[in-house]
Short mmCIF file of C-alpha atoms in Angstrom, two decimals:
data_model
loop_
_atom_site.label_atom_id
_atom_site.label_comp_id
_atom_site.label_asym_id
_atom_site.label_seq_id
_atom_site.Cartn_x
_atom_site.Cartn_y
_atom_site.Cartn_z
CA MET S 1 71.19 79.90 59.98
CA SER S 2 73.93 82.55 60.47
CA HIS S 3 76.17 83.04 57.19
CA ALA S 4 79.80 84.36 56.13
CA ILE S 5 82.21 84.78 53.52
CA LEU S 6 85.34 83.46 53.90
CA VAL S 7 88.18 84.51 51.76
CA ASP S 8 91.25 82.68 50.74
CA LEU S 9 93.94 84.85 49.81
CA THR S 10 96.69 82.19 48.62
CA ALA S 11 93.49 81.02 46.09
CA CYS S 12 92.56 84.37 44.79
CA VAL S 13 94.17 84.92 40.87
CA GLY S 14 92.63 88.50 41.12
CA CYS S 15 90.25 88.22 38.08
CA GLY S 16 88.25 90.62 39.53
CA ALA S 17 85.10 88.85 39.29
CA CYS S 18 84.12 89.55 42.68
CA ARG S 19 84.01 93.10 42.42
CA ASP S 20 82.42 92.87 38.66
CA ALA S 21 79.51 90.90 39.92
CA CYS S 22 79.28 92.96 42.66
CA GLN S 23 78.54 96.35 39.98
CA GLN S 24 76.29 94.09 38.50
CA ILE S 25 73.51 93.14 40.45
CA HIS S 26 73.96 96.71 42.12
CA LYS S 27 73.73 98.44 38.81
CA PHE S 28 76.88 99.93 38.95
CA PRO S 29 78.92 101.44 36.11
CA GLU S 30 82.27 99.15 36.06
CA ASN S 31 84.88 99.83 38.01
CA GLU S 32 88.63 98.84 38.06
CA GLU S 33 88.91 101.95 41.25
CA ALA S 34 91.08 99.92 44.62
CA CYS S 35 88.83 101.74 47.09
CA LEU S 36 85.70 101.77 48.24
CA GLY S 37 82.51 103.89 47.18
CA ALA S 38 79.31 104.86 46.99
CA LYS S 39 78.63 102.84 43.31
CA CYS S 40 81.42 99.86 44.72
CA PHE S 41 81.11 97.68 47.72
CA THR S 42 84.34 95.32 46.73
CA THR S 43 87.36 96.41 45.54
CA LEU S 44 90.58 94.42 44.63
CA LYS S 45 93.96 95.53 46.04
CA THR S 46 97.07 93.78 44.74
CA VAL S 47 99.90 94.02 47.65
CA GLU S 48 103.85 93.19 46.57
CA ASN S 49 105.27 90.82 48.88
CA GLU S 50 108.70 89.85 48.89
CA ASP S 51 107.80 86.10 50.00
CA VAL S 52 104.86 85.48 48.13
CA GLY S 53 104.76 88.31 45.06
CA GLU S 54 101.22 89.78 44.36
CA VAL S 55 98.68 89.11 46.96
CA TYR S 56 95.32 90.51 46.33
CA ILE S 57 93.11 91.72 48.81
CA ARG S 58 89.41 91.95 48.36
CA GLN S 59 88.18 94.32 50.39
CA MET S 60 84.61 95.10 51.43
CA CYS S 61 81.75 95.31 54.48
CA ARG S 62 83.04 93.02 57.07
CA HIS S 63 79.42 92.15 59.10
CA CYS S 64 80.78 92.65 62.70
CA GLN S 65 78.97 90.10 64.61
CA ASP S 66 78.23 93.61 67.28
CA PRO S 67 78.35 96.27 64.06
CA ALA S 68 78.92 100.12 65.23
CA CYS S 69 77.47 100.97 62.61
CA ALA S 70 74.19 99.81 63.26
CA SER S 71 75.12 100.84 66.79
CA VAL S 72 75.25 104.53 65.50
CA CYS S 73 72.88 104.44 63.15
CA LEU S 74 70.07 107.54 64.34
CA VAL S 75 67.32 105.93 62.53
CA GLY S 76 67.62 102.07 62.35
CA ALA S 77 68.96 102.24 58.54
CA LEU S 78 71.73 99.54 59.64
CA GLU S 79 70.76 96.52 61.33
CA LYS S 80 72.57 93.48 61.61
CA THR S 81 70.36 90.26 60.59
CA LYS S 82 70.19 87.03 62.68
CA ASP S 83 70.78 85.72 58.47
CA GLY S 84 74.53 87.54 59.22
CA ALA S 85 74.45 90.17 57.27
CA VAL S 86 74.16 93.93 58.06
CA THR S 87 71.50 95.06 55.89
CA TRP S 88 71.10 98.69 55.10
CA ASP S 89 67.57 100.21 54.49
CA ALA S 90 67.67 102.86 51.29
CA ASN S 91 63.83 104.06 52.99
CA LYS S 92 64.95 104.94 56.32
CA CYS S 93 68.91 106.10 55.52
CA ILE S 94 69.19 110.24 56.26
CA GLY S 95 72.80 110.64 55.32
CA CYS S 96 73.76 111.36 59.00
CA ARG S 97 76.90 109.64 58.69
CA TYR S 98 77.75 108.08 61.97
CA CYS S 99 78.23 105.05 60.87
CA MET S 100 81.55 106.39 58.85
CA LEU S 101 82.83 107.39 62.03
CA ALA S 102 81.98 104.31 64.11
CA CYS S 103 83.10 101.81 61.55
CA PRO S 104 87.29 100.35 62.71
CA PHE S 105 87.04 99.49 58.90
CA ASP S 106 86.38 102.66 56.93
CA ILE S 107 83.39 100.64 55.37
CA PRO S 108 80.44 102.92 54.92
CA LYS S 109 80.80 105.32 52.02
CA TYR S 110 78.67 108.59 51.43
CA GLU S 111 76.78 109.61 48.07
CA TRP S 112 79.03 112.80 47.67
CA ASP S 113 77.57 113.06 44.42
CA SER S 114 74.09 112.86 45.07
CA LEU S 115 70.75 115.56 45.62
CA SER S 116 69.75 113.21 48.20
CA PRO S 117 72.90 111.67 49.76
CA LYS S 118 72.76 108.55 52.02
CA VAL S 119 74.98 106.47 53.28
CA ARG S 120 76.02 103.37 51.28
CA LYS S 121 77.70 99.74 51.82
CA CYS S 122 78.18 96.20 51.14
CA THR S 123 74.80 94.24 52.83
CA MET S 124 75.81 90.97 51.34
CA CYS S 125 73.32 90.59 48.78
CA TYR S 126 70.57 89.86 51.98
CA GLN S 127 67.30 90.99 49.70
CA GLU S 128 68.99 89.34 46.27
CA ARG S 129 69.30 86.50 48.13
CA HIS S 130 65.39 86.44 49.19
CA ILE S 131 63.64 87.35 45.74
CA THR S 132 62.61 83.97 44.64
CA ALA S 133 61.58 82.94 40.44
CA ASP S 134 58.49 82.50 41.64
CA MET S 135 58.03 85.70 42.76
CA ALA S 136 54.22 87.12 40.86
CA VAL S 137 54.52 90.48 38.49
CA ASP S 138 51.83 92.72 38.54
CA LYS S 139 50.10 94.66 35.73
CA GLU S 140 52.88 97.26 35.34
CA GLY S 141 55.57 94.28 35.58
CA TYR S 142 57.23 94.91 38.80
CA VAL S 143 57.49 91.78 41.18
CA VAL S 144 55.46 92.27 44.24
CA ASN S 145 55.43 90.06 46.69
CA LYS S 146 52.53 87.73 48.72
CA ARG S 147 50.86 91.01 49.74
CA GLY S 148 50.27 92.43 46.28
CA GLU S 149 53.47 95.09 47.56
CA ARG S 150 56.53 95.31 44.83
CA VAL S 151 59.62 94.21 45.78
CA THR S 152 62.42 97.15 46.19
CA VAL S 153 66.13 96.24 46.01
CA ASP S 154 68.91 99.42 47.17
CA GLY S 155 65.24 100.83 47.59
CA ARG S 156 64.68 100.80 43.55
CA GLU S 157 61.35 98.27 42.41
CA ILE S 158 62.14 95.62 40.28
CA THR S 159 61.36 94.21 36.89
CA ALA S 160 60.45 90.39 35.80
CA GLU S 161 63.88 90.17 33.87
CA GLU S 162 65.94 91.47 36.89
CA ARG S 163 64.21 89.29 38.98
CA ASP S 164 65.76 86.66 37.18
CA THR S 165 69.32 88.16 36.55
CA ILE S 166 68.84 88.65 40.21
CA VAL S 167 68.47 84.94 41.13
CA GLU S 168 70.64 83.96 38.55
CA MET S 169 73.89 85.83 40.03
CA THR S 170 72.59 84.40 43.62
CA THR S 171 72.51 81.19 42.63
CA ASN S 172 75.77 78.82 43.52
CA TYR S 173 76.72 75.30 41.51
CA ASP S 174 74.54 73.57 43.92
CA ASP S 175 71.65 75.34 43.73
CA LYS S 176 71.80 77.22 47.24
CA ARG S 177 71.38 80.86 47.54
CA ALA S 178 74.48 83.09 47.85
CA SER S 179 76.61 85.93 47.81
CA ALA S 180 76.90 87.70 44.20
CA CYS S 181 80.43 87.98 44.29
CA SER S 182 81.01 84.02 45.92
CA VAL S 183 79.09 82.88 43.01
CA ALA S 184 81.29 84.36 40.56
CA CYS S 185 84.42 83.65 41.59
CA PRO S 186 86.08 81.01 39.75
CA ALA S 187 88.54 79.99 42.17
CA GLU S 188 86.74 79.54 45.13
CA ALA S 189 88.62 81.82 46.48
CA THR S 190 85.38 83.57 48.15
CA ILE S 191 82.94 81.17 49.82
CA PHE S 192 79.50 81.93 51.10
CA GLY S 193 78.12 79.40 53.94
CA ASP S 194 77.03 79.15 56.95
CA ARG S 195 79.68 80.80 59.70
CA ASP S 196 80.88 78.34 62.27
CA GLU S 197 80.96 75.86 59.17
CA LEU S 198 83.07 78.44 57.26
CA LEU S 199 84.95 79.12 60.67
CA ALA S 200 85.69 75.47 60.78
CA GLU S 201 86.93 75.08 56.85
CA ALA S 202 89.37 78.26 57.05
CA ARG S 203 90.93 76.61 60.88
CA ARG S 204 90.96 72.93 58.81
CA ARG S 205 93.18 74.49 56.01
CA ILE S 206 95.61 75.81 58.36
CA VAL S 207 96.00 72.65 60.25
CA ASP S 208 96.27 70.94 56.92
CA ASN S 209 98.66 73.00 54.81
CA PRO S 210 100.40 74.89 58.08
CA ASP S 211 103.15 75.62 55.09
CA ASP S 212 101.30 77.39 53.26
CA TYR S 213 99.21 79.52 56.02
CA VAL S 214 100.07 81.72 58.91
CA PRO S 215 97.53 80.52 61.74
CA ARG S 216 95.54 83.16 61.93
CA VAL S 217 91.79 83.40 60.91
CA TYR S 218 91.12 87.85 60.55
CA GLY S 219 87.55 87.50 61.58
CA GLN S 220 87.31 85.46 64.10
CA LYS S 221 87.84 87.60 67.04
CA GLU S 222 88.58 91.41 65.97
CA VAL S 223 86.01 94.01 66.79
CA GLY S 224 83.96 90.94 68.85
CA GLY S 225 84.10 88.34 65.77
CA THR S 226 82.42 89.37 62.23
CA SER S 227 80.98 87.71 59.07
CA VAL S 228 84.04 87.75 56.63
CA PHE S 229 87.08 86.01 57.35
CA TYR S 230 90.60 85.98 56.06
CA ILE S 231 93.50 83.49 55.57
CA SER S 232 96.62 84.06 54.47
CA GLY S 233 99.77 82.84 53.68
CA VAL S 234 101.43 86.36 55.00
CA SER S 235 101.47 87.61 57.63
CA PHE S 236 97.56 89.91 58.19
CA GLU S 237 99.86 93.12 59.24
CA SER S 238 102.56 92.68 56.31
CA LEU S 239 99.46 93.23 54.32
CA GLY S 240 97.74 96.41 55.37
CA PHE S 241 94.36 94.79 57.95
CA SER S 242 93.50 96.75 60.88
CA THR S 243 95.93 94.39 63.11
CA LYS S 244 94.93 96.42 66.24
CA VAL S 245 91.29 96.57 66.47
CA GLY S 246 91.05 94.78 69.50
CA ASP S 247 88.72 91.32 70.16
CA GLU S 248 86.03 93.28 72.68
CA ALA S 249 83.00 95.26 70.40
CA LEU S 250 82.95 98.68 69.96
CA PRO S 251 79.14 98.96 70.73
CA GLN S 252 79.91 97.89 74.12
CA LYS S 253 82.97 99.31 74.93
CA THR S 254 80.94 102.76 74.16
CA TRP S 255 77.98 101.49 76.16
CA ASN S 256 80.42 100.57 78.72
CA VAL S 257 81.21 104.72 78.95
CA LEU S 258 78.18 105.51 78.20
CA GLU S 259 76.72 103.83 81.44
CA LYS S 260 78.76 105.71 83.84
CA ILE S 261 76.89 108.64 82.59
CA PRO S 262 73.37 108.71 83.09
CA ASP S 263 72.30 111.63 82.31
CA ILE S 264 74.21 112.01 78.95
CA VAL S 265 72.71 108.88 78.22
CA VAL S 266 68.51 109.72 78.81
CA THR S 267 69.35 112.62 76.85
CA ALA S 268 70.16 110.45 73.89
CA GLY S 269 67.48 108.20 74.17
CA VAL S 270 65.13 110.76 73.92
CA ALA S 271 66.70 111.99 71.33
CA LEU S 272 66.67 109.20 69.58
CA GLY S 273 63.35 108.06 69.81
CA ALA S 274 61.66 111.79 68.25
CA VAL S 275 64.02 110.67 65.39
CA TYR S 276 62.94 107.49 64.89
CA TRP S 277 59.11 108.61 65.19
CA ILE S 278 59.64 111.34 62.69
CA THR S 279 61.69 108.58 60.72
CA ASN S 280 57.86 106.54 61.23
CA ARG S 281 56.23 108.77 59.94
CA ARG S 282 57.41 109.71 57.22
CA ASP S 283 57.67 106.07 56.21
CA ASP S 284 54.01 106.12 57.25
CA VAL S 285 52.86 109.19 55.26
CA LYS S 286 54.77 107.56 51.80
CA ARG S 287 52.36 104.76 52.15
CA TYR S 288 49.76 106.67 52.04
CA GLU S 289 50.34 108.48 49.43
CA ASP S 290 51.59 104.92 47.41
CA GLU S 291 47.91 104.21 48.21
CA VAL S 292 46.27 106.82 46.95
CA LYS S 293 48.32 107.05 44.43
CA LYS S 294 47.16 103.14 43.24
CA ASN S 295 43.64 103.52 44.10
CA ARG S 296 43.72 106.45 41.28
CA SER S 297 45.64 103.95 38.80
CA LYS S 298 42.35 101.77 39.82
CA LYS S 299 39.94 104.15 38.94
CA SER S 300 41.53 106.09 35.64
CA SER S 301 42.01 102.52 34.40
#
């Protein structure tokens, strides 16, 4: 199943519960800034509209169907999953920032204040939604998978207490797993679910209530379609949405150009292959070092 998020701007009351839940589940500090950041994956922007007054707009990753960020990532740190989420791998990201340049919505952000900076963005709680309450815990209190390997979220190992908190925050009222922002929303302005069903729900609301919505589902066609949809009572142009991004997926646009200059494609392919090999080698070394530490720990105990 491919998941998505539907944001109904007519239902949002601007309480900030979505933002606060996002900050909490990622262990980020409280933040009421209107701008996205490396430690702020979703924000609320207030726009004053002359027809309806204040409109609260959630800003977050759109999880494109064919994401430009993943297509330019040199090391495969960003990936469009079958789940619908565009995920980010902390162990692969090298902080090159190509994804920041490629994103048509200006979503990925750089850890400018880190000594080892990487690029961060929303992952639609992908890792969190795959943590279950029955996952085992090792002797040190960390959650492990069926292979006995410690489970990580955003690159950090999680304890049993964190596991329980994550499961609670990503389980909705009908006991299904969902993004923390959607679970926290008291007005059901943010809904998580099957992409096709949410798109149908968005269309249904527009058809059933033509006086309440403009006849457009933002995200249905933009840049080839996204996994975050918006519906609104006023035009998206008046709310500051980027309405000139086009309907074609950006990676396809890039390929349309690159295929006409094969030498560049070949050279780039070799370069990317080299970077990929280096990254995999780094991962192999890390796994070896972890195994050595584990064996030493067993012997000392």
